[in-house]
XYZ file of C-alpha atoms in Angstrom:
651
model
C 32.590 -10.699 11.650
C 30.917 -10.082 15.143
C 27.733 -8.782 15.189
C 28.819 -6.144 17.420
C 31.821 -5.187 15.456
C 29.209 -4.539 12.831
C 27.197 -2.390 14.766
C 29.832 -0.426 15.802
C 31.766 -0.622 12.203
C 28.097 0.919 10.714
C 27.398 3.278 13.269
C 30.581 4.828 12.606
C 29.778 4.430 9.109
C 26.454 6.468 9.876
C 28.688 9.274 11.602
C 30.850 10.057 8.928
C 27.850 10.056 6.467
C 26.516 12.522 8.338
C 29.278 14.510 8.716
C 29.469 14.861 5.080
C 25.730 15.622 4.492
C 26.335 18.226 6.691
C 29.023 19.316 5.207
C 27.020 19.449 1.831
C 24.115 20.289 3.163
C 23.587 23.730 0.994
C 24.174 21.959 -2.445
C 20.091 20.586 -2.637
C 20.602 18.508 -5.634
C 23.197 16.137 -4.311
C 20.670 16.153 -1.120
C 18.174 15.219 -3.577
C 19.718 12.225 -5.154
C 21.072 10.856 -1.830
C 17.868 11.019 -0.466
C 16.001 9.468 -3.181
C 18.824 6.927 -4.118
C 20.018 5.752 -0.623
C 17.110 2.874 -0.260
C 17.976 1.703 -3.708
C 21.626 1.206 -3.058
C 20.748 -0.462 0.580
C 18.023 -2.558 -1.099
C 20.882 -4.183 -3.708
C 23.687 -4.587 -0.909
C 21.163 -6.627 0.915
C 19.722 -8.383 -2.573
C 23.646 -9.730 -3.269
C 24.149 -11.266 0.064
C 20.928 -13.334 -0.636
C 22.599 -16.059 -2.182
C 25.900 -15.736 -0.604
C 25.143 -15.427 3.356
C 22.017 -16.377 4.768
C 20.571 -14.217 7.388
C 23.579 -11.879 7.669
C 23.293 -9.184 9.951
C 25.138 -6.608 8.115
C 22.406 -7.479 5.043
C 20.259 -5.636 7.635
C 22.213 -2.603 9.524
C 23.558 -1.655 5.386
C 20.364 -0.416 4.565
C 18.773 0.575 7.820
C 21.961 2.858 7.988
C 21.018 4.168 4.763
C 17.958 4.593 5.289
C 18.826 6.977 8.192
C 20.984 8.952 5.958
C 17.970 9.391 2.819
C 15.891 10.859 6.439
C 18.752 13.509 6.834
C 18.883 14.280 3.290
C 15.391 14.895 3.259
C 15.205 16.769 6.646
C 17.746 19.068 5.242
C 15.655 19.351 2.332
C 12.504 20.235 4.193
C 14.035 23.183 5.792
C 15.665 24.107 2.677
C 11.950 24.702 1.442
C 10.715 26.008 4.656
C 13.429 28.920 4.408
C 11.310 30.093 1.661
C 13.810 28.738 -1.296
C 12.612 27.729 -4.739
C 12.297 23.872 -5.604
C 14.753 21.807 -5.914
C 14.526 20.009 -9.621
C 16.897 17.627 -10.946
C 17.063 16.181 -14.569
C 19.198 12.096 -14.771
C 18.653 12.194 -18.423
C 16.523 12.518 -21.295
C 13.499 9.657 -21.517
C 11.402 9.519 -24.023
C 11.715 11.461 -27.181
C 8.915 9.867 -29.633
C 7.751 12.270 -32.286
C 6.737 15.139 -30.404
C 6.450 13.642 -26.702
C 9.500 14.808 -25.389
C 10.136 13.789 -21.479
C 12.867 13.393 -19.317
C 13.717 11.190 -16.670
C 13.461 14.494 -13.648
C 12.582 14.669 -10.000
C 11.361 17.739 -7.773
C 11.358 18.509 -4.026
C 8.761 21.015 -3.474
C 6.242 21.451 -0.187
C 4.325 18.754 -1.094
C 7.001 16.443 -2.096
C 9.328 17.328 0.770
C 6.862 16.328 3.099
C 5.779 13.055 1.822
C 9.467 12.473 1.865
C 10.070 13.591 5.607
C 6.968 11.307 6.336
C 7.897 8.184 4.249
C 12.018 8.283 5.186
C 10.919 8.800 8.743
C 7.971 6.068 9.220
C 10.540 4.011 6.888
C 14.064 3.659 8.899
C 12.085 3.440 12.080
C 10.797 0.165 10.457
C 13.779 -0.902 9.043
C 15.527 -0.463 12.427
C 12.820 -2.613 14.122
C 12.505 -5.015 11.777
C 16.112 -6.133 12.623
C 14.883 -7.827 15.686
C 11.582 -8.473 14.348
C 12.932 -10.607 11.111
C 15.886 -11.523 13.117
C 15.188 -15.879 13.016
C 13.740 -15.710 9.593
C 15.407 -17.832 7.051
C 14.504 -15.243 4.365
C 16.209 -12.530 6.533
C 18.570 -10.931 3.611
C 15.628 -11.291 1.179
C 13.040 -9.098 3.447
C 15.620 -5.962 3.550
C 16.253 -6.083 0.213
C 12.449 -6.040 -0.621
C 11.649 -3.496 2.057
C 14.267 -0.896 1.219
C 13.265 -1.410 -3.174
C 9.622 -0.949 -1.423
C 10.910 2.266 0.090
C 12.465 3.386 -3.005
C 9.651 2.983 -5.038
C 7.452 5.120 -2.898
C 10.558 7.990 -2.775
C 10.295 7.480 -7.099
C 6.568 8.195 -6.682
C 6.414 11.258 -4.547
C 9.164 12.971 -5.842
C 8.736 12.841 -9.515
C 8.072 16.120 -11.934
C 5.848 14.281 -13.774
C 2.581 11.889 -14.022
C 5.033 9.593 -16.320
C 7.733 9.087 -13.648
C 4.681 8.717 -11.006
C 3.357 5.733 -12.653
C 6.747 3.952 -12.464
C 6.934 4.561 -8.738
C 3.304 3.660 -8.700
C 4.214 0.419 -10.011
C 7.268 -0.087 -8.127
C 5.370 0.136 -5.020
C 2.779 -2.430 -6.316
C 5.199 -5.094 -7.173
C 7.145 -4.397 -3.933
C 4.124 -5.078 -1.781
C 3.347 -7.829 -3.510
C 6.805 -9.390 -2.854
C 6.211 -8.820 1.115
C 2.872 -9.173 1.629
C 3.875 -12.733 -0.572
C 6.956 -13.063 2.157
C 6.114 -16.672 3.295
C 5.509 -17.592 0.499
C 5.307 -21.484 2.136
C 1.882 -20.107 3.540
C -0.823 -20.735 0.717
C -2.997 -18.089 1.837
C 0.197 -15.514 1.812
C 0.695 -16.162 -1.625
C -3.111 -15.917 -2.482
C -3.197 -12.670 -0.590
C -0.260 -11.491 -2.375
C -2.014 -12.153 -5.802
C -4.859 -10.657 -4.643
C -3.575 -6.991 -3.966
C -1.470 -7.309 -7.180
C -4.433 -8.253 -9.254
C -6.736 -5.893 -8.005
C -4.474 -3.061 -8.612
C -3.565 -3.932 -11.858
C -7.131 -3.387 -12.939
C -7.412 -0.041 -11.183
C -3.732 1.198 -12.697
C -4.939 0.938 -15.998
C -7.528 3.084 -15.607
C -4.925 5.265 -13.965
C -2.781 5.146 -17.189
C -5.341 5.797 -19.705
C -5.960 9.005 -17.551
C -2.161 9.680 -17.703
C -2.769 8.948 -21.556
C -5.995 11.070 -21.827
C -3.969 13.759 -20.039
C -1.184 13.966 -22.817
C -3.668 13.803 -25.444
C -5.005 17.303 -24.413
C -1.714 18.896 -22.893
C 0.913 17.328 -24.925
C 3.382 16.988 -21.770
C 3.090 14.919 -18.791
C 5.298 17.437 -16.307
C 2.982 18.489 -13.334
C 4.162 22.190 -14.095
C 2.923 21.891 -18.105
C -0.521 20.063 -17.076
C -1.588 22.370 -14.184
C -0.134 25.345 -15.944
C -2.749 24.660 -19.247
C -5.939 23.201 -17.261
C -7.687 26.211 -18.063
C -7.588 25.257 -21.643
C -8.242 22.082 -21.687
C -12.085 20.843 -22.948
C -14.184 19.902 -19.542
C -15.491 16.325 -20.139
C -11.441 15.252 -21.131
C -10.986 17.089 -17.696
C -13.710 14.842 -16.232
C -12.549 11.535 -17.346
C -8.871 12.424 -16.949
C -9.940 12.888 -12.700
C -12.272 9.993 -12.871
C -9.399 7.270 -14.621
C -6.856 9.045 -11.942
C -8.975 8.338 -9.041
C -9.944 5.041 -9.952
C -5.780 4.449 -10.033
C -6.408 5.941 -6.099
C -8.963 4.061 -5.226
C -7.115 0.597 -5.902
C -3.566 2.096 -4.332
C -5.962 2.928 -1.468
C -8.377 0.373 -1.027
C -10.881 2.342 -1.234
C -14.659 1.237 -2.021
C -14.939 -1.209 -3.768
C -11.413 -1.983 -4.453
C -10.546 -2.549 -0.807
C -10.808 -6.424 0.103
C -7.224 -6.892 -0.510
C -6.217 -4.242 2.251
C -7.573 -7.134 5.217
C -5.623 -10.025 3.545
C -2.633 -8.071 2.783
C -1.921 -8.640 6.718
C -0.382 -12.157 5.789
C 2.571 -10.446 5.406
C 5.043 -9.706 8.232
C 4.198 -7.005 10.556
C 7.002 -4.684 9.929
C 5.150 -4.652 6.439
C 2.099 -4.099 7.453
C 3.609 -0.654 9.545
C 5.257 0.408 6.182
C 2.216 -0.240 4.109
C -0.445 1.343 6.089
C 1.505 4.234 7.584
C 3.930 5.605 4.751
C 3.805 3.547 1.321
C 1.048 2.107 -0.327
C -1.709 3.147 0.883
C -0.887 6.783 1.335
C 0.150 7.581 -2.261
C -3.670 7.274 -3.124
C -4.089 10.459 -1.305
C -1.042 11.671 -2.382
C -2.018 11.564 -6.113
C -5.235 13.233 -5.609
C -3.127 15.770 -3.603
C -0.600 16.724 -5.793
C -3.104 16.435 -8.641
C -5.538 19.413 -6.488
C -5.878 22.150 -9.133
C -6.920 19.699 -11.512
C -9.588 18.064 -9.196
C -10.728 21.428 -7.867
C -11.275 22.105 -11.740
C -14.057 19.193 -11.319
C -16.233 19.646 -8.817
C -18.534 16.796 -9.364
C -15.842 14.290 -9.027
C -14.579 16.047 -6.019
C -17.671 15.457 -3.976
C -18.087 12.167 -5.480
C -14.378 11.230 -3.436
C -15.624 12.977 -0.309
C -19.140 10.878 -0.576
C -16.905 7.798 -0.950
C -14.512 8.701 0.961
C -17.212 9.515 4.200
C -18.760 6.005 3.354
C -15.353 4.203 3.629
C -14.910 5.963 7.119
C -18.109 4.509 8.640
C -17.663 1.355 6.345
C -14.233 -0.182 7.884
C -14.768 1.253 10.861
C -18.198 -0.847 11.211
C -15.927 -4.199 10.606
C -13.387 -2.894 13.095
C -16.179 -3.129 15.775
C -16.435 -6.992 16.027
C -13.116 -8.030 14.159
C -10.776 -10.827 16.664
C -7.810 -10.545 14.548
C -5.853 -7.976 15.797
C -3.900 -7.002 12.866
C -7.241 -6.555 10.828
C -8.561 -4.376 13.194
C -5.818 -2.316 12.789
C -5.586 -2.461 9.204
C -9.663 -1.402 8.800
C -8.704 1.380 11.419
C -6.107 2.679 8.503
C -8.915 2.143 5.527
C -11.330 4.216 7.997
C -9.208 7.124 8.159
C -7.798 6.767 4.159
C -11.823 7.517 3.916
C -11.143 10.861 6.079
C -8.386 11.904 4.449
C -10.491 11.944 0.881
C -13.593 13.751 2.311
C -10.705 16.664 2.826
C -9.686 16.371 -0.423
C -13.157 15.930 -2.063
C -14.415 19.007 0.147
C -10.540 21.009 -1.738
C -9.069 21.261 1.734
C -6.043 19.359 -0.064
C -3.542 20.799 2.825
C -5.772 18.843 5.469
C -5.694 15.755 3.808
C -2.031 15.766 3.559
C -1.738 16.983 7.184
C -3.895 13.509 8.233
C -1.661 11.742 5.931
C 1.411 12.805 8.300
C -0.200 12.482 11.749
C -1.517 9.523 10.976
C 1.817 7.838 9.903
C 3.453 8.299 12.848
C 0.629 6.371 15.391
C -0.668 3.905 12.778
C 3.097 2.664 12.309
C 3.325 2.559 16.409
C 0.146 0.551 16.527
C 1.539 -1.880 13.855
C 4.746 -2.078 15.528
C 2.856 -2.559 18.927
C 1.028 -5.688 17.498
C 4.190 -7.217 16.046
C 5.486 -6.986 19.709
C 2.049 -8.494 21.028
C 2.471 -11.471 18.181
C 6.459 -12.278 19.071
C 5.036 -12.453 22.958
C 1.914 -15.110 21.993
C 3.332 -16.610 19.322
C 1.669 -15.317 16.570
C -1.525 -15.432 18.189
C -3.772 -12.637 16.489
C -7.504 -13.416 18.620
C -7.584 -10.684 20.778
C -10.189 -12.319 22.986
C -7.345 -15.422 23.402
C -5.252 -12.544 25.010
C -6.011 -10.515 28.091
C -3.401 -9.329 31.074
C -0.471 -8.582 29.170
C -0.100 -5.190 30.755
C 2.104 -6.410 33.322
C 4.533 -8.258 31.390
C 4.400 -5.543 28.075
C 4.110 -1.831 30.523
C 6.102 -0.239 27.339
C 4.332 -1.789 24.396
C 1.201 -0.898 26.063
C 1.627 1.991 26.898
C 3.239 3.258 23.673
C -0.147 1.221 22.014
C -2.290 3.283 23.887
C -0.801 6.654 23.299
C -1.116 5.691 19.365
C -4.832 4.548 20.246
C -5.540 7.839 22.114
C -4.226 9.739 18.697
C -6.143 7.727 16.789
C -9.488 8.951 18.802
C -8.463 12.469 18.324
C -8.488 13.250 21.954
C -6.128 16.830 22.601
C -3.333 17.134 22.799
C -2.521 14.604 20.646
C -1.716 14.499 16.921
C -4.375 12.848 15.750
C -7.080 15.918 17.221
C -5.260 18.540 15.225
C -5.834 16.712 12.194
C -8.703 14.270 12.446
C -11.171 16.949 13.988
C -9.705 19.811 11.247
C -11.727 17.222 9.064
C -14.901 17.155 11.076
C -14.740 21.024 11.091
C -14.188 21.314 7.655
C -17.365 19.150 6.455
C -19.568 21.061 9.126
C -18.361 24.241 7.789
C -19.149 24.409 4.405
C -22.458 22.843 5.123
C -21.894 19.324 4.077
C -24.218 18.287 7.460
C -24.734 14.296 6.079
C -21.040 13.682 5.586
C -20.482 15.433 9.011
C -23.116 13.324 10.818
C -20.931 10.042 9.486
C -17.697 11.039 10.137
C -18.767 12.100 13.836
C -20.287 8.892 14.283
C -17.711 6.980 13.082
C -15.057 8.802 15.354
C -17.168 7.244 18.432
C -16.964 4.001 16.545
C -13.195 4.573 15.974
C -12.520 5.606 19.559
C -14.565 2.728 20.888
C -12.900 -0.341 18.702
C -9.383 1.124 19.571
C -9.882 1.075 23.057
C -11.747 -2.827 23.032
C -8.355 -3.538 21.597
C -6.248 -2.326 24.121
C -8.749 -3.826 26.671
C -8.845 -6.818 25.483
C -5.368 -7.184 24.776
C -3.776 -5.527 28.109
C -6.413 -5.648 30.877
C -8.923 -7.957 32.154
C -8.699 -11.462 33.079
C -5.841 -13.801 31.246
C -7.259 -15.915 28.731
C -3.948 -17.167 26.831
C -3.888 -19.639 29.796
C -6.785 -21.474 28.840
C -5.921 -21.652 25.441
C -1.889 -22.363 25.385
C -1.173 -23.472 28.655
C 2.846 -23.224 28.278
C 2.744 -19.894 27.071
C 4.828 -17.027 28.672
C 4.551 -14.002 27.208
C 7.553 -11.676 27.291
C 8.361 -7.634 26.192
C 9.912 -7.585 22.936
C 14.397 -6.672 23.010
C 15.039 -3.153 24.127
C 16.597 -1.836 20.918
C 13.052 -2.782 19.510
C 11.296 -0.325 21.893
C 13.725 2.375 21.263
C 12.778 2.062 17.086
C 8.889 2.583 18.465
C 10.263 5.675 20.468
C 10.008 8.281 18.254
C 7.068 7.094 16.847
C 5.407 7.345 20.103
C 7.058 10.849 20.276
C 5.757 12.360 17.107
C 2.414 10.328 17.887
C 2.226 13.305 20.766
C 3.279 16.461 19.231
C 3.061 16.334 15.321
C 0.008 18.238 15.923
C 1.710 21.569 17.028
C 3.464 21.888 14.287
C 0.450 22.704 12.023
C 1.216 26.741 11.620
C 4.863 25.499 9.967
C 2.951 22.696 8.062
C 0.507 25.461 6.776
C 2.876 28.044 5.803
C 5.777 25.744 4.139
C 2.575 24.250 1.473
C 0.607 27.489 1.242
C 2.377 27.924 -1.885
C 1.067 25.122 -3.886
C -2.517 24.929 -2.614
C -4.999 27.086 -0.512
C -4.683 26.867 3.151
C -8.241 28.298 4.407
C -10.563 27.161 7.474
C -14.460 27.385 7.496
C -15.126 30.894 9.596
C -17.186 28.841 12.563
C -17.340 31.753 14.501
C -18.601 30.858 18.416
C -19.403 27.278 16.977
C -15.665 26.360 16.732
C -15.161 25.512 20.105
C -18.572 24.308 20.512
C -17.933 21.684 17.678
C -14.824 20.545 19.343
C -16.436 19.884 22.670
C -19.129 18.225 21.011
C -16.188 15.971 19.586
C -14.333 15.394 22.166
C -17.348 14.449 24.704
C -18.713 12.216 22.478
C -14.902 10.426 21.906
C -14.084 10.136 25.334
C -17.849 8.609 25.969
C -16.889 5.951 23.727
C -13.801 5.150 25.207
C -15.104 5.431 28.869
C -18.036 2.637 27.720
C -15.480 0.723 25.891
C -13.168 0.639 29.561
C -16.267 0.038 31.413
C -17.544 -2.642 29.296
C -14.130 -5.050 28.432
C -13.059 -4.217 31.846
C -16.342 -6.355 32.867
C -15.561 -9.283 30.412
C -17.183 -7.719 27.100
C -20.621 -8.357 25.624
C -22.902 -11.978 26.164
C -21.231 -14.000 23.421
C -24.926 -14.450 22.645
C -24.863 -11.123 20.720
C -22.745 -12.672 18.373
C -25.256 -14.569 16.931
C -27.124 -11.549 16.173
C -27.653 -10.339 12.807
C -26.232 -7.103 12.519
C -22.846 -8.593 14.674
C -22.705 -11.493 11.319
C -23.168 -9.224 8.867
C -20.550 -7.006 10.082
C -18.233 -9.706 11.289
C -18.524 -10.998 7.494
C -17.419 -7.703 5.974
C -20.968 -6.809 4.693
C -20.849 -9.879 3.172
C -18.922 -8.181 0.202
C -16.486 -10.914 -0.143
C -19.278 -13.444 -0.447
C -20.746 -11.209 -3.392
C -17.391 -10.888 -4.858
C -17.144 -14.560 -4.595
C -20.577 -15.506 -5.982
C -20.702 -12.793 -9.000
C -17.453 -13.081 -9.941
C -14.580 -15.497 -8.671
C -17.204 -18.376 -8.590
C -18.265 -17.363 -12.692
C -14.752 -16.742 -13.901
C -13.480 -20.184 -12.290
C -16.849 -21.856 -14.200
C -15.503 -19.618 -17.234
C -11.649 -20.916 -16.829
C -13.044 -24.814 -16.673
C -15.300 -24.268 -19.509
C -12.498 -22.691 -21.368
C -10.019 -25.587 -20.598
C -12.327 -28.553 -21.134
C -14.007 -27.256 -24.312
C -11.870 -24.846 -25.854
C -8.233 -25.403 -24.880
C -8.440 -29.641 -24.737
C -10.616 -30.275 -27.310
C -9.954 -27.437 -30.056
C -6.037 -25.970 -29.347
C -4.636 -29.281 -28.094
C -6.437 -31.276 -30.722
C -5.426 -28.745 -33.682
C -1.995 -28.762 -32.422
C -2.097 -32.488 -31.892
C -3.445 -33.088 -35.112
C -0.833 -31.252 -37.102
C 2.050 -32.794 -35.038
C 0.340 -36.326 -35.357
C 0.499 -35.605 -39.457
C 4.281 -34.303 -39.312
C 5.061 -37.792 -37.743
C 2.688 -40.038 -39.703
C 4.227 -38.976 -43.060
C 7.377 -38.473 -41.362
C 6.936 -42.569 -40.599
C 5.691 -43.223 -44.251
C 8.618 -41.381 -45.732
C 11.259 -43.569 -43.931
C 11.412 -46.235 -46.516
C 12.946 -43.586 -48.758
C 16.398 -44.124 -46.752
C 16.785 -47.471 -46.206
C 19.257 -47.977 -48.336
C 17.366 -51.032 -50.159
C 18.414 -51.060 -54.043
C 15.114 -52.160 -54.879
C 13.558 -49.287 -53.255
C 15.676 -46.873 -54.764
C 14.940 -48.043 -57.922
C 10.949 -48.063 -57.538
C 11.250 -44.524 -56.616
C 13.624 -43.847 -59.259
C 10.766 -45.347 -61.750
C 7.913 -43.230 -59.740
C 9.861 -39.694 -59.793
C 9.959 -40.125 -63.532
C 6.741 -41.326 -64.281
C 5.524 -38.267 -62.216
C 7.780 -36.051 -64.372
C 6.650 -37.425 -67.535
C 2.914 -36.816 -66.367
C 3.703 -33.565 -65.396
C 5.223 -32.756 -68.879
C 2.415 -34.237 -70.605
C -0.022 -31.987 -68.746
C 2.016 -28.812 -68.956
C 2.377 -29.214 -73.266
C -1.408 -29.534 -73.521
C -1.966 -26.519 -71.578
C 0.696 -24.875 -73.834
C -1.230 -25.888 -76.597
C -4.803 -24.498 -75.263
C -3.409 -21.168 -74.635
């Protein structure tokens, strides 16, 4: 079949599936299982064709269509909610019945589920559609849809559960998924390494999670989020503690947060379209998420609560501080999303839960365009990543660029773009209820943020051409239109997702509190304050790169090493515990395993054979043997008599 009579044969596919989601638009629970079910079925049609046809292009449009079609479902279910409705709930089947733990297999679409769905379906078959001309020469091109739309299922598992329980398995889901992708290229030793690394490191901090989920049934004796919020008011404090402290720790792994986060950098060995889906909608967003949908249990524990915003306020200066000197453009990206996880938990910490989610969304939407943007950047040099080996591509990438540096100019928080409405709602939130210290670091890391976004662009787009001088037959080209089109409404929703913040406000008012500091006259004076400071940063960062950057002497300099080497966190890591655990393993091996398993086992097997070898003169059919052993049975049975009739006798 033609690839365009594919096309055509799935857009009308796409049509009529529409058509009839329309058409059952007002029955929500059928909206509810397309929407959460759609990704699964597109991630097995694409899984079958593995084997069968390499790179075939329908293993792509299947579940990019279908992804499409989970978006409508959940748009439709969004302003189901926002009509004021009750939430949707759905039961498959019954789960678990052990003794008196009774749980079943249910989902729910409430405000705060509908809109991690809108966000993650959204962010998701953009991706999807991209990632058909992205993955389009890979050899493992059937393989990487079928992975990406299971990753996308997972996530919809997660955020649409009833209960902690069904959570978990999403939770999972999405950690095995990610490893499978950010493990793609497999071929690529450090891919697989990095792969192993995020897997590993969130194993440790998920079973923390899940002896919170356990600790949580212990006092509540259900799992369903209506049950547990329902009896937190009963429940002894310190089990309340622990139970928020095991959750978060769950969080802080899912979200690479402090000091969980090294795999977050590495995870970028995966392809790009991965990276977009990771950072912007999946992974690292159901961190938040948790702590989220989990509010009237933190806001029951106030000590942990500012322990996350502390955290979460270090986090924001932390990765941004990396981003400042980073080459690798992908990284610098990927600390620019660990920066503003750290945002999005000082709103939580602080109990403004409905800003943190709001952060969540805007931020999807221009992270995913910036990841996109790079992938664009890396088809047109090749997989080149060093910024500083870039330079000039404005002229040859006008809509990349520009669609980059509408995503960068979110990412600043400059008005009128998304990223102000929810970024600087953060900012006023921490300055409002006195919290001056965590204020004073998430100001100055906004300057940082806007500053290392705009060296990026500068170095990238403007300036003098340095891809010349290091790959001579390069020409750099714009990525296929159909590509640009999938960035589109990223760029789109990058712009105005902030003004829809009153809708945003009044659909989730019903499942947390929706309040704002009173600032009075300093409300406006804080957001000029902001905003000057932000567009000073970005001005130096234009007048600097556009002059060729900093003396490469500076990089010698000790603060631009230690910051260029991660804190030198990875070193620690390395030194205190990789470097002790491998001495551990070889110890273990050499001493243990060798000369105490293998020699026990060896040892037995070695005396199964030896009497096995003495024993085979018993079967060689000599007469003369036969008749020794004949002799030797009975004297042994006459011996044995003789022994057994003078212990008769002594008893």
């Amino acid at each position: 079949m033609e690839k365009h009579t594919q096309i055509i044969l799935a857009g009308a596919g796409f049509v009529a599936l529409f058509v009839a989601l329309l058409f059952w638009g007002p029955n929500p629970e059928l909206l509810l299982l397309v929407a959460l079910f759609a990704p699964l079925v597109g991630s097995l049609f694409s899984g079958l064709l593995y084997g069968a046809r390499p790179k075939a292009m329908i293993a792509a449009i299947v579940p990019t269509v279908l992804l499409f079609v989970s978006l409508i479902a959940s748009l439709l279910l969004l302003f189901y909610i926002m009509g004021g409705r009750d939430p949707v709930q759905v039961t498959l089947f019954d789960w678990i019945n052990a003794g008196n733990f009774n749980l079943a297999f249910g989902f729910v679409v409430d405000p705060i589920s509908v809109v991690m769905m809108s966000v993650v379906t959204v962010v998701s078959a953009l991706v999807h559609w991209y990632s058909i001309g992205y993955m389009a020469e890979d050899e493992g091109f059937n393989r990487f849809f079928a992975y990406l739309s299971a990753f996308v299922f997972s996530m919809m598992v997660l955020v649409m559960s009833d209960n902690f329980l069904g959570l978990f398995i999403g939770w999972e889901g999405v950690g095995l998924c990610s490893y499978l992708l950010i493990g793609f290229w497999y071929q690529k030793r450090f891919a697989s390494w990095a792969a192993n690394e995020a897997f590993i490191m969130n194993r440790v901090a998920d079973l923390a999670m899940l002896i919170g989920i356990f600790l949580i049934f212990w006092q509540v004796g259900s799992l369903r989020y209506e049950d547990v919020f329902a009896s937190i008011g009963a429940v002894n404090q310190d089990a309340l503690f622990w139970a928020a402290v095991l959750l978060f720790i769950g969080a802080m792994g899912k979200s690479a947060q402090f000091p969980l986060h090294t795999w977050l950098a590495n995870a970028m060995e995966g392809p790009t379209p991965v990276s977009a889906l990771i950072h912007a909608a999946t992974m690292v967003t159901a961190g938040v998420y948790l702590v989220v949908r989990a509010n009237e249990l933190y806001a029951a524990v106030w000590e942990v609560s500012y322990f996350i915003a502390c955290l979460g306020a270090f986090v924001a200066f932390f990765a941004a501080s990396m981003a400042l000197v980073n080459r690798d453009m992908k990284r610098i990206i990927a600390y620019s999303t660990l920066s503003q996880l750290g945002y999005m938990f000082v709103a939580a910490g602080l109990g403004y839960y409905w800003v943190a989610l709001f952060h969540l969304m805007t931020h999807a939407f221009f992270k995913a365009l910036l990841f996109l943007g790079a992938g664009n950047v890396m088809h047109a040099m090749h997989d080149e990543l060093d910024i500083k080996k870039m330079g000039g591509l404005y002229k040859v990438m006008k809509p990349t660029a520009i669609m980059m540096m509408i995503a960068s100019v979110a990412l600043a928080g400059i008005y009128p773009l998304a990223g102000f409405f929810s970024k600087d709602k953060i900012l006023e939130v921490a300055f409002g209820d006195g919290f001056m210290i965590i204020w004073a670091v998430l100001l100055v890391t906004a300057m940082m943020t806007a500053f290392y976004s705009f060296r990026l662009v500068m170095l990238v787009f403007f300036g003098e051409k340095q891809y010349p001088k290091h790959f001579p037959n390069l020409h750099p080209h714009e990525a296929p239109t159909f590509m640009l089109f999938a960035m589109a409404p990223l760029a789109v929703l990058a712009v105005i997702a902030g003004f829809f913040e009153g809708a945003y406000r009044n659909l989730v008012s019903a499942m947390m509190p929706v309040g704002l500091p009173d600032l009075g006259s300093m409300h406006y004076a804080l957001i000029a304050l902001t905003l000057g400071l932000v567009i000073a940063s970005i001005a130096f960062a234009v007048f600097k790169y556009s002059r060729g950057g900093f003396d490469p002497k500076h990089e010698q300099s000790f603060i631009y090493r230690f910051l260029a080497n991660e804190w030198y966190i990875p070193a620690l890591y390395k030194k205190a515990i990789i470097e002790p655990y491998t001495k551990l393993s070889a110890f273990a091996w050499q001493k243990l395993d060798l000369r105490v398993v293998d020699f026990t086992v060896d040892l037995i097997a070695r005396s199964i054979y030896g009497a096995g070898e003495k024993s085979r003169v018993m079967h060689t059919g000599s007469l003369s043997y036969m008749l020794r052993w004949i002799v030797a049975g009975l004297l042994i049975l006459l011996i044995l008599a003789v022994i057994g009739l003078f212990v008769v006798k002594g008893a």
